Amino acid sequence: MSAAGSLLAAVPAAAVLLLIVAAMPREAGAVAPLRLAVVRAVLLTGAYAVLVVEVLGASHALTRGAFTVAWLLFLVAAAAATGLRWRRATRLGQPPAAAPVPVSAAPAVSAASRPVPVGAVVSGGGPDVSTPAAELGEPTSAPTRAGRRFADLRAVAVDAWRTARPGERLLAGTVGGLVLVELLVALLAEPNNFDSQTYHLPKVEHWVAQGDLDFWPTAIHRQVTIPPGAEYLLLHLRLLTGGDHLHNLVQWAAGVVCLLVAARITAQLGGGRRAQLLTAFVLATTPMVVLQATSTQTDLICAAWVACAATVVLDGLSRRTGWGTLLGLGAATGLTAVTKTSGLIAVGPLLVLWVLAQLRLARSRNAASTDPAAAGGGRRSWPIGGLARTVGGSVLILVVAAVVVGPFLARVTAEFGHPLGPPRLRESIPMERHDPASIVVNALRIGHTAFDTPLAPLRRAGAELIISGAEAIGVDPQDRAITFGRELFPEPAWYPDEDRVAFPLAGALAVIGAVMALARPRRIAPERAGSLRAYAAVVLTAVLLHTAMIKWQPWGNRLLLYAVVLAVPLAGLWLDALLRNRAGGRRTVATVAAVTVLATSALAGVLAVSYGFPRRLVGAGSVFTTSDWDTRFLRRPQWADEFRWAATAVQDSGARRIGLVQQNDNWEYPWWLLLRQPDGGSPDLVALQSVLPERPPADPSSVDAIVCTGNKAACAKLVPAGWRLEFRGYVGYALPPGR
């Protein structure tokens, strides 16, 4: 990556930082306002990034120059917004550089600063801090402390660290350490995710080569049918830097957003500093999160957008939503839809909760304004204005979401006659049977894979029980209508692999937290019992809908990542309540149990980042000892030399226009790297097969060479007569006579 590319890549990051300052909430009493500002900034930036791609794509201007101008304009706008906010604060007598109010000034926090053993993070007594934002050292939004919005955050953080209990410091240090190590791996490792080699990254290269978003002939339908929101973000980095060296940072940043937002959700549900740290700790040490944070997969990005929608919805449970927040909620919905439609399984119930809460608030306000006695429990009427505002807000959310995802859906509909793509896509992943027995069997299989452990006897016993139970109620446990492709249940999922690793600890804690939140919410959050129960119901609804709508598949755990991020705050709240509400011997037992669970969770996270696959710190395939090219092929090491062998032969022949022969799950991305033009430009690659009815493939006689992956027989059928065909294992090439 060139120095210019590095500078250009820093522009989006700088714009986000400026927007965080500009987006600090003005309203009094906002929970964790700094994290709320982060949510607003990333939603605005994400929506802008998607719309830039759509607008420039429609203009056939997907070029480095156009993207550079777009981001410089965005940076200028962010700087202007920050400057206006800064001057407004100064004009109101809130100096931006005002000294922060020490967190220790709050009596409750000072009480918590007494020396406590390290294990006190799970046993420390004393009152919980009443203001969750203050507990983590964030500026509050109360009018008397408005000057702290632009205070020295470093000083606030230092004071928060000083007043924290030793156990809380250990939790925070572990989370921070994992995030930094993941950043190191993300920077050192080349993209090597299997799906990225097949369709995520080839998508990006096709757009760069074409200069637009038009569909192209391809044998891999997922290159054009799967929502491209994550790849849109990668496209920005690809054009700004000229390569894929920073591609892993998109998922890493999404992981950081998930941690921040999950902690904020915990605060919104009444959790104090310890509960928020427990939430961040459990999520940060979940192996699936650790491994995906260094990947070019898309699940963490989807989870981040869903979590942003959730935290905005929770704000709407206690106050009427303003128009700016409505735009943010619409952006979160649209970004989820354009990234991974499965995330809408959670966003849908969240929006229903928001609508119900807004109607309740409108009704309560109307009752209080018309009849003070009504506010105390008398009969309440539906206000026309409040109802209209809620309906209008709902429409605005949908309109904004449609603006973000609409162009892609329009292209898919025009190409396939359906917004969800061709029949093979609509039938491969979604459930095709919805009778109760089939849904129960599917849910049990998904649960078995999600909670898998290294204990093989336990895995076998659970699988045998599910299989025999399914047969007893007349359901084939391998039925293609409820099982993806030709896969067979069960499939081990305990190994730390980014595509399938299970999450038994985080999942079990989340299940317990959800049950307690539904059954006894006042024990967990006495002042937020209603909100807690409603949120737990939404999370449970999302999980049930997922099991009723998505077929079981061996790598289905990563599809559940959005639900894990939403559910972990319930785990953090329950763990905190468990330790807060016990006394005497029961408290000792709770402390030992919690410390054991957290230590095991930490070990799982450390092992995942150290030995996880296909990116690891130590052992065979370490990012420190493996070459860049071999890192890309850790999934299939035997293919590394085969691709180079074929690409070298084609380049030596002087071929310019090169035909592609491949099957639906073959690797295409290595060709884009190996066959680039001498000046770094995209190679002229054309498909000799196409699954798109309206996009015919190129004629084999129109190309100078052919490269093939997968099936030799399929390749031979497309090679013109008289051409020389060479094949070595997985990869082959064909050249005309004389080349």
Short mmCIF file of C-alpha atoms in Angstrom, two decimals, residues 34-195:
data_model
loop_
_atom_site.label_atom_id
_atom_site.label_comp_id
_atom_site.label_asym_id
_atom_site.label_seq_id
_atom_site.Cartn_x
_atom_site.Cartn_y
_atom_site.Cartn_z
CA LEU A 34 -20.30 9.20 24.19
CA ARG A 35 -21.33 5.75 23.02
CA LEU A 36 -24.56 7.19 21.68
CA ALA A 37 -22.47 9.65 19.67
CA VAL A 38 -20.45 6.72 18.32
CA VAL A 39 -23.68 5.03 17.21
CA ARG A 40 -24.88 8.17 15.45
CA ALA A 41 -21.51 8.70 13.76
CA VAL A 42 -21.16 5.16 12.44
CA LEU A 43 -24.76 5.06 11.19
CA LEU A 44 -24.30 8.32 9.32
CA THR A 45 -20.95 7.21 7.92
CA GLY A 46 -22.27 3.79 6.94
CA ALA A 47 -25.29 5.22 5.15
CA TYR A 48 -23.08 7.76 3.38
CA ALA A 49 -20.65 5.03 2.28
CA VAL A 50 -23.46 2.94 0.81
CA LEU A 51 -25.09 5.87 -0.97
CA VAL A 52 -21.74 7.02 -2.41
CA VAL A 53 -21.29 3.59 -3.97
CA GLU A 54 -24.84 3.59 -5.35
CA VAL A 55 -24.63 7.12 -6.78
CA LEU A 56 -21.17 6.72 -8.29
CA GLY A 57 -22.06 3.25 -9.53
CA ALA A 58 -25.12 4.60 -11.32
CA SER A 59 -22.84 7.24 -12.85
CA HIS A 60 -20.27 4.63 -13.95
CA ALA A 61 -17.73 6.45 -11.78
CA LEU A 62 -16.41 3.85 -9.35
CA THR A 63 -12.91 5.27 -9.50
CA ARG A 64 -10.27 6.25 -7.01
CA GLY A 65 -10.58 9.91 -7.89
CA ALA A 66 -14.33 10.01 -7.40
CA PHE A 67 -14.11 8.23 -4.05
CA THR A 68 -11.33 10.51 -2.90
CA VAL A 69 -13.43 13.58 -3.65
CA ALA A 70 -16.45 12.03 -1.92
CA TRP A 71 -14.52 11.37 1.28
CA LEU A 72 -12.78 14.73 1.31
CA LEU A 73 -16.19 16.40 1.03
CA PHE A 74 -17.47 14.24 3.86
CA LEU A 75 -14.44 15.15 5.99
CA VAL A 76 -15.02 18.85 5.36
CA ALA A 77 -18.70 18.49 6.27
CA ALA A 78 -17.81 16.60 9.45
CA ALA A 79 -15.27 19.26 10.40
CA ALA A 80 -17.82 22.00 9.76
CA ALA A 81 -20.43 20.24 11.90
CA THR A 82 -17.90 19.81 14.70
CA GLY A 83 -16.90 23.45 14.46
CA LEU A 84 -20.50 24.61 14.65
CA ARG A 85 -21.11 22.40 17.66
CA TRP A 86 -17.94 23.67 19.32
CA ARG A 87 -18.89 27.31 18.80
CA ARG A 88 -22.42 26.68 20.02
CA ALA A 89 -21.09 25.12 23.21
CA THR A 90 -18.75 28.05 23.76
CA ARG A 91 -21.51 30.60 23.05
CA LEU A 92 -23.72 28.95 25.66
CA GLY A 93 -21.00 29.29 28.26
CA GLN A 94 -19.91 25.65 28.00
CA PRO A 95 -16.20 25.94 27.19
CA PRO A 96 -15.03 22.99 25.09
CA ALA A 97 -11.86 22.66 27.11
CA ALA A 98 -13.56 22.77 30.48
CA ALA A 99 -12.00 20.53 33.08
CA PRO A 100 -14.00 17.39 33.56
CA VAL A 101 -15.81 16.74 36.77
CA PRO A 102 -13.87 13.89 38.38
CA VAL A 103 -15.85 10.72 38.41
CA SER A 104 -14.73 10.17 41.96
CA ALA A 105 -16.70 13.28 42.93
CA ALA A 106 -19.82 11.16 42.84
CA PRO A 107 -20.26 9.69 46.33
CA ALA A 108 -21.41 6.33 45.00
CA VAL A 109 -18.30 5.97 42.89
CA SER A 110 -16.03 7.03 45.71
CA ALA A 111 -17.53 4.31 47.84
CA ALA A 112 -16.74 1.85 45.11
CA SER A 113 -13.11 2.92 45.00
CA ARG A 114 -12.17 1.22 48.27
CA PRO A 115 -9.47 -1.44 47.83
CA VAL A 116 -11.03 -4.78 47.00
CA PRO A 117 -9.41 -8.10 46.06
CA VAL A 118 -9.12 -8.88 42.36
CA GLY A 119 -11.96 -11.36 42.57
CA ALA A 120 -14.22 -8.58 43.80
CA VAL A 121 -15.35 -7.91 40.28
CA VAL A 122 -17.74 -10.74 40.86
CA SER A 123 -18.28 -10.25 44.57
CA GLY A 124 -17.68 -6.62 45.41
CA GLY A 125 -20.42 -5.17 47.50
CA GLY A 126 -21.46 -1.64 48.08
CA PRO A 127 -23.99 0.41 46.20
CA ASP A 128 -24.03 0.43 42.43
CA VAL A 129 -23.44 3.75 40.75
CA SER A 130 -26.77 5.24 39.85
CA THR A 131 -25.66 6.81 36.58
CA PRO A 132 -24.34 4.14 34.20
CA ALA A 133 -22.61 6.71 32.02
CA ALA A 134 -20.71 8.16 34.93
CA GLU A 135 -19.60 4.70 35.97
CA LEU A 136 -17.51 4.33 32.82
CA GLY A 137 -16.24 7.88 32.98
CA GLU A 138 -18.36 9.25 30.16
CA PRO A 139 -19.57 12.84 30.27
CA THR A 140 -23.21 13.09 31.28
CA SER A 141 -25.83 15.09 29.43
CA ALA A 142 -27.34 16.89 32.39
CA PRO A 143 -27.56 20.66 31.77
CA THR A 144 -25.44 21.44 34.85
CA ARG A 145 -22.62 19.38 33.37
CA ALA A 146 -23.04 20.18 29.70
CA GLY A 147 -19.53 21.58 29.48
CA ARG A 148 -18.15 18.08 30.03
CA ARG A 149 -19.41 17.03 26.59
CA PHE A 150 -16.19 18.43 25.16
CA ALA A 151 -14.08 17.75 28.24
CA ASP A 152 -10.71 16.10 28.35
CA LEU A 153 -11.81 12.51 27.84
CA ARG A 154 -8.38 11.24 28.70
CA ALA A 155 -8.60 12.79 32.16
CA VAL A 156 -12.06 11.33 32.63
CA ALA A 157 -10.84 7.89 31.60
CA VAL A 158 -7.89 8.11 33.97
CA ASP A 159 -10.18 9.06 36.83
CA ALA A 160 -12.57 6.24 35.97
CA TRP A 161 -9.68 3.80 35.99
CA ARG A 162 -8.50 5.13 39.36
CA THR A 163 -11.91 4.66 40.96
CA ALA A 164 -12.50 1.22 39.47
CA ARG A 165 -12.22 -1.91 41.56
CA PRO A 166 -9.29 -4.21 40.77
CA GLY A 167 -11.59 -6.82 39.30
CA GLU A 168 -13.18 -4.24 37.02
CA ARG A 169 -9.74 -3.20 35.84
CA LEU A 170 -8.99 -6.83 35.05
CA LEU A 171 -12.15 -7.11 32.98
CA ALA A 172 -11.45 -3.87 31.11
CA GLY A 173 -7.80 -4.77 30.59
CA THR A 174 -8.69 -8.17 29.16
CA VAL A 175 -11.18 -6.65 26.73
CA GLY A 176 -8.72 -3.96 25.66
CA GLY A 177 -5.91 -6.47 25.28
CA LEU A 178 -7.98 -8.75 23.06
CA VAL A 179 -9.10 -5.85 20.89
CA LEU A 180 -5.50 -4.69 20.38
CA VAL A 181 -4.23 -8.19 19.57
CA GLU A 182 -7.08 -8.63 17.10
CA LEU A 183 -6.06 -5.33 15.49
CA LEU A 184 -2.52 -6.65 15.12
CA VAL A 185 -3.73 -9.88 13.49
CA ALA A 186 -6.11 -7.96 11.22
CA LEU A 187 -3.24 -5.80 9.99
CA LEU A 188 -0.75 -8.62 9.53
CA ALA A 189 -2.96 -11.30 7.99
CA GLU A 190 -3.98 -11.32 4.34
CA PRO A 191 -7.69 -11.94 3.65
CA ASN A 192 -8.16 -15.73 3.66
CA ASN A 193 -11.80 -16.37 4.44
CA PHE A 194 -13.24 -19.12 2.18
CA ASP A 195 -16.37 -17.22 1.13
#
